[in-house]
Amino acid sequence: MTRYLFSRLGSALLVTVLASIGIFALIRLVPGDPVSVLAGPDATPASRAAIRAELGLDRPFWSQYVHWLGDLVRLDLGPSYKLGGDVGSLIADGALNTVVLTLFALVLASAGAVAASTAAVVGDKRWLDSLLSALNTAAVAVPTFATALVLVLVFAVRFPVLPAGGTPPGGFLAHPDIAFQYLLLPGLALALPAWAALTRFLTEALHTELRQPYVTTARALGIPRRRIVLTQALRNALPSSITVLGIQFGTLLGGAILVEAVFAWPGLGRLVEQGISSRDYPVVQVLLLLSVVVFVLTQLATDVIHAWLDPRVRLDSRVKGASR
Amino acid sequence: MTDIAVAEPLVPVPVGPVPDDPAPVRRPGLLHALVHGRGLVGLVLVGAVVLLGVLGPLLAPYGPTEQVAGANLLGPGPGHWLGTDELNRDIWSRTLYGIRADLVVVFAAVPVGAVLGVLLGLVTSWWSVTDVIAQRAFDLLLAFPALILGILLTAFLGPGLLTVGVVIVALEIPVFGRLVRTAVRTVREMPFVEASQVVGAGPAWVLRKHVLPNSLEPLTVQLAVSMSVAVFVEGAMSFLGLGVRPPHPSLGSLIKDGVRLLHDAPTFAVGPLTVVVALVLGLLLISQSLSEARRA
Amino acid sequence: MLDLHSTEAVLEIEHLAISFSQPRPAVEDVSVTLHRGEILALVGESGSGKSMTARAVLGLLPPGAKATGSIRYDDEEILGLPEAELNRIRGRRIAMVFQEPQTALNPVRTIGWQLREALRAHGTPSRKAATERAIELLRAVEIPEPERRLAAYPHQLSGGQKQRVVLALALANEPEVLLADEPTTALDVTVQAEILRLLDRIRERTGTAIVLITHNMGVVAEIADRVVVLQAGNVVEEGETRALFADPGEPYTQTLLASVLRLPELDEPVVEARRAQAASQLDHRSVPAVEFRGVHVRYGSSRRGRAFPAIADVSLAVAPGEVVGLVGESGSGKTTLGRLAAGLVPLADGQVLLRGEDVLAAPRSERRHLRRGLAFVHQDPEASLDPRYAVGASIREPLDIHRVGTPAERDARVAELLEAVQLPASYADRRPRELSGGQRQRIALARALALEPALLVADEPTSALDVSVQARVLELFRELQERMGFACLFISHDLAVVHQVADRVAVLRAGQLVEVGPVGSVFSRPAADYPRRLLDAVPVPDPARRGRRVKELAS
């Protein structure tokens, strides 16, 4: 297990470093020069050069990269070119909002998925299966921005019971009840496709587990079906569901860009959008790298949890070959 | 037959017709799934949208960017089925032309990405070195949520339909590459592949004769799924202003305009939204029926 | 004979019929009565309905199956009881053991947890009491260090130990009837012998009546008191074991018993088969079809120092036209050695010579040519043919790969090969799924012979087949081998099969060659201890010899 952990950690680090080089290079290839953006159309060559030197853009590529990496490690992200203020604090503010939103959606989606799929499998009722299947298809077929819109139209415009957008005025902790009201609509819109995907997967996985011979063994012992589902099938379906959850987390981050746009939610999604459109290198670089780091960490976490949940991996220090 | 000399002890072997002969049973193919039940509904939905798009220029009463004098932000009515927008343009006509933009993305970009991904996956996954490199690259590409990748590529190429197409191709290459890799890994372990390798079949033979035919079914299912995702990506990119450039319409940009004018013309977005949902739903139903038929 | 059972019936099955939506019912009309304390064997080939009958007793039929008739336990009707009622009987009154111990246990729960769960289902109150009972049960099924085993997961146990745990689960609530569905089929012979003896002892100790479902006549002869023979969902014959074996009444039973391959008695005078005598005159000075020179194979990554040997220092030669049987238990490396000859596993050390030429040292083009003289038949008839092609195309494939003749000539050759394996030429258009297991193995054989190989590697080619089908396929194999004169490495765990087809036999154990020699002498007078133990463990399809064997095993 320890060996496994180290090998996973190594490859995660490798992907991150490669990605950081790739991102740094890519951003420099993007057409449009930040210097001209900053200096404005009437700038003299001298003032352009001064800006260029100040930003460190006159140094060779590798020197710039190493310098940037050093800054990253010291968490000194420097000033933003265009959006104003310090990149670090811009991102920190946005990150808090996005993390709260996505985690809320993740919890909604996974709790809802576990509830729906176990209910369907334990109940074993035809109508329940059909209902869930229809709900599921609908949730997947309607785009996130459309769901978000409908939610706003119904719950904020037609029946104004919930706020139409923005973040809770006093922060998330001051008034949890108010914060919840602000979170509910964007969270729901974000969670819906993930819920659908997770439910579909988990239901399928539970049905597959119920066809396994160990379930027949348990049934032959007189253990009730409901108990088999809850204590055995679910536990067996968990590791692979964790992997799917990891993938869904990535999808949620992508969806957050749309939901943040509809709900005027000042998170990282909005920042990415603004950063790209205003060619603000430092912001975009860090954001892209952040998304890679989040992805790598999610993968790492799901792999480790997956391995931990499976005693065949956890307790086996030796890698077994195909023993015939 | 020659005289049979069996080693002792002599075992009397029952004589008779060819033993236990099950009657030929053919499994209904994937095509069967497409013209029945859910698959049929999906096919009709997608077919209807495709037909609207293809016949768009004939059906549309106005040009996509044609401004109709005096028709500002009209509601749905006999002259303008879906109303008009703030620039006096007929929304029904714009929707018909918008479908065409999405069809290009769905039926051109996705297959291109799929073919590239399949070829890349087939070739790289046979040798372990290229396999590791390709899989790492795929991981990296998949590391970006679709929209972030879209935003990044738009920064290079500028907004436009071509960019949307490139983004979808870039998205689909790793998806299909991985799928094919799984197929290669499974099929090459199969006894029938070993049997042909033993008599001298090389990688090209095995990939062409065994791996590809045996992975066509999962690939078809994924193709339908990817097409529905492509509709989403176009919608989302246009929604964020990264898609087709105004004044040209696409389903995504129409929905975006609808949202912008939500208070002045509440019914604006209904038409394009219905088309998007019909297209996505149809593709999903097709993929579901295909994968069910595969499992049966 | 042990006479533990009374004549009191504990389980009565009457006119049981089970049908699916398919036209033919799985079980047509089965009536079986089980008496207290007896071991009753339910025997039949695949499709006979023996497993379905057992599953019907506990209401464990697959969805869509409909059962009619009557099943009475203790004079109470239990067929068609609602799930909740059935759960009171399952495990408590009637328990069941399944064929595949690898998958019969939950992989992510400990042995102790699963035992406690079984006890809990029938109301063992406290966790402490359940743990104590679990230890007791593991001791009863003769697992060493039961206290420590409670915390173990299934993957940490061997196949035999897993089957013991499955037995412990079934016995947890002291059922009166135990349904054992092929409980030893997936196990090695030596482990099979242990489990069979354990079953017998459990019956003696607890008086549990056992229904033993099996296709193996040797197992039946070994422990069953009575036998019920099933065919295509009907009872063909029923009787006391010894009487039935001595004098089978029905033609089907006669055929079934006749198809069973028998081994010679140990320590009898060596009788070499006529074939083997001819084989001993084979010119062993000619270049061998395949020769292993001190070969080693390792699994796992050697770079990280975690490789463990699958084959260690094996030298063996197969003369042209000779059939060498490779036998051994699971993990012995017999399959690996066969795959090595076929070039399917990498060689760690040593040399593999095909017709005197080192395959790996040969240049690429030459290697392809050497490969032409090789063919491989796989164990699994399900997977050995590409489901996407008509079987004619599969047989043609080797000819296509080497571009032999014109397409028309290839098709003619396919027809010829089909005839050789005794299938009509019209079968060329069929898909694998439209053929039975035996037919598929015939096709696989035809494909293997398409290029007239000098060496055929056959990996358990008949082990997935019913005995009667197996007998026919083996006969066909022998006939083709004599006609075409190819050499063969015949891999099998079934000693009787190897005895039937091979000229010489090589016994492997843990990757090493234990003994090589002519079939007759190795099987009658093995020089090494291990082959003797293997042969001893093979159940003999002759109940008359049971008493003698029990004594032998006890000594």
Coordinates of C-alpha atoms in Angstrom, one line a residue, chain B residues 1-9 11-14 18-27 189-202 205 208-211 213-217, chain C residues 255 258-259 262 273-275 339 342 344 368 371 374-376 378 383-389 397-398 400-402 422-423 427 429-431 433-436 439 447 472 475 479 482-483 499-500:
Chain B
M1 CA -12.7 -42.7 -41.5
T2 CA -9.6 -44.6 -40.7
D3 CA -9.5 -47.4 -38.2
I4 CA -9.3 -45.8 -34.8
A5 CA -6.8 -47.1 -32.3
V6 CA -7.6 -45.7 -28.9
A7 CA -5.4 -46.2 -26.0
E8 CA -6.7 -48.7 -23.4
P9 CA -9.1 -48.9 -21.7
V11 CA -14.3 -46.7 -24.2
P12 CA -17.5 -47.3 -26.1
V13 CA -18.4 -44.1 -27.7
P14 CA -22.0 -43.5 -28.5
V18 CA -23.7 -34.5 -34.5
P19 CA -24.1 -34.0 -30.7
D20 CA -26.2 -31.4 -29.0
D21 CA -27.0 -29.1 -31.8
P22 CA -28.6 -25.9 -30.7
A23 CA -30.7 -24.2 -33.3
P24 CA -29.1 -21.1 -34.7
V25 CA -30.2 -18.1 -32.6
R26 CA -29.3 -14.7 -34.0
R27 CA -29.1 -11.9 -31.5
E189 CA -5.9 -11.1 -24.1
M190 CA -8.7 -13.1 -25.7
P191 CA -7.9 -16.7 -26.6
F192 CA -8.9 -16.2 -30.2
V193 CA -6.4 -13.4 -30.6
E194 CA -3.7 -15.6 -29.0
A195 CA -4.6 -18.4 -31.4
S196 CA -3.9 -16.1 -34.3
Q197 CA -0.8 -14.7 -32.8
V198 CA 0.6 -18.2 -32.3
V199 CA 0.4 -18.9 -36.0
G200 CA 2.1 -15.6 -36.8
A201 CA -0.4 -12.8 -36.9
G202 CA 1.3 -9.4 -36.3
W205 CA -3.5 -8.0 -38.4
R208 CA -7.5 -4.7 -38.0
K209 CA -9.2 -8.1 -37.9
H210 CA -10.0 -8.5 -34.2
V211 CA -9.7 -5.4 -32.1
P213 CA -14.5 -5.1 -35.2
N214 CA -14.9 -6.0 -31.5
S215 CA -14.7 -2.5 -30.3
L216 CA -17.2 -1.0 -32.8
E217 CA -20.2 -1.4 -30.6
Chain C
T255 CA -23.3 -44.3 -21.6
A258 CA -18.9 -45.7 -20.0
S259 CA -17.7 -42.2 -21.0
R262 CA -10.4 -44.6 -15.7
A273 CA -0.9 -48.6 -24.3
R274 CA -0.3 -49.9 -27.8
R275 CA 0.1 -46.4 -28.9
R339 CA 2.3 -20.9 -23.5
A342 CA 3.6 -21.1 -28.2
L344 CA 2.9 -16.3 -25.5
R368 CA 7.3 -16.0 -38.7
R371 CA 5.5 -19.9 -36.1
L374 CA 2.8 -24.1 -34.4
A375 CA -0.8 -24.0 -33.3
F376 CA -2.6 -23.4 -30.0
H378 CA -7.3 -22.9 -25.8
A383 CA -13.8 -17.4 -26.0
S384 CA -11.6 -19.3 -28.4
L385 CA -13.4 -18.1 -31.5
D386 CA -13.9 -14.5 -32.5
P387 CA -17.7 -14.0 -32.0
R388 CA -17.8 -11.5 -34.9
Y389 CA -16.8 -14.0 -37.6
E397 CA -7.6 -17.1 -40.7
P398 CA -4.2 -18.9 -40.5
D400 CA -5.1 -15.8 -44.8
I401 CA -2.3 -14.7 -42.5
H402 CA 0.2 -16.7 -44.5
Q422 CA -16.6 -34.4 -38.3
L423 CA -18.7 -31.3 -38.8
Y427 CA -21.3 -25.1 -40.5
D429 CA -21.4 -20.1 -42.1
R430 CA -22.4 -20.4 -38.5
R431 CA -21.4 -18.0 -35.8
R433 CA -22.7 -18.6 -30.5
E434 CA -24.7 -21.0 -32.7
L435 CA -22.5 -23.9 -31.8
S436 CA -22.3 -26.1 -28.7
Q439 CA -18.5 -28.2 -31.6
R447 CA -8.3 -23.9 -37.2
R472 CA -15.8 -37.9 -28.5
E475 CA -11.2 -39.7 -29.8
E479 CA -7.5 -40.0 -34.7
E482 CA -2.4 -40.4 -35.9
R483 CA -3.4 -39.3 -39.3
H499 CA -3.7 -41.2 -19.6
Q500 CA -6.1 -41.5 -22.5

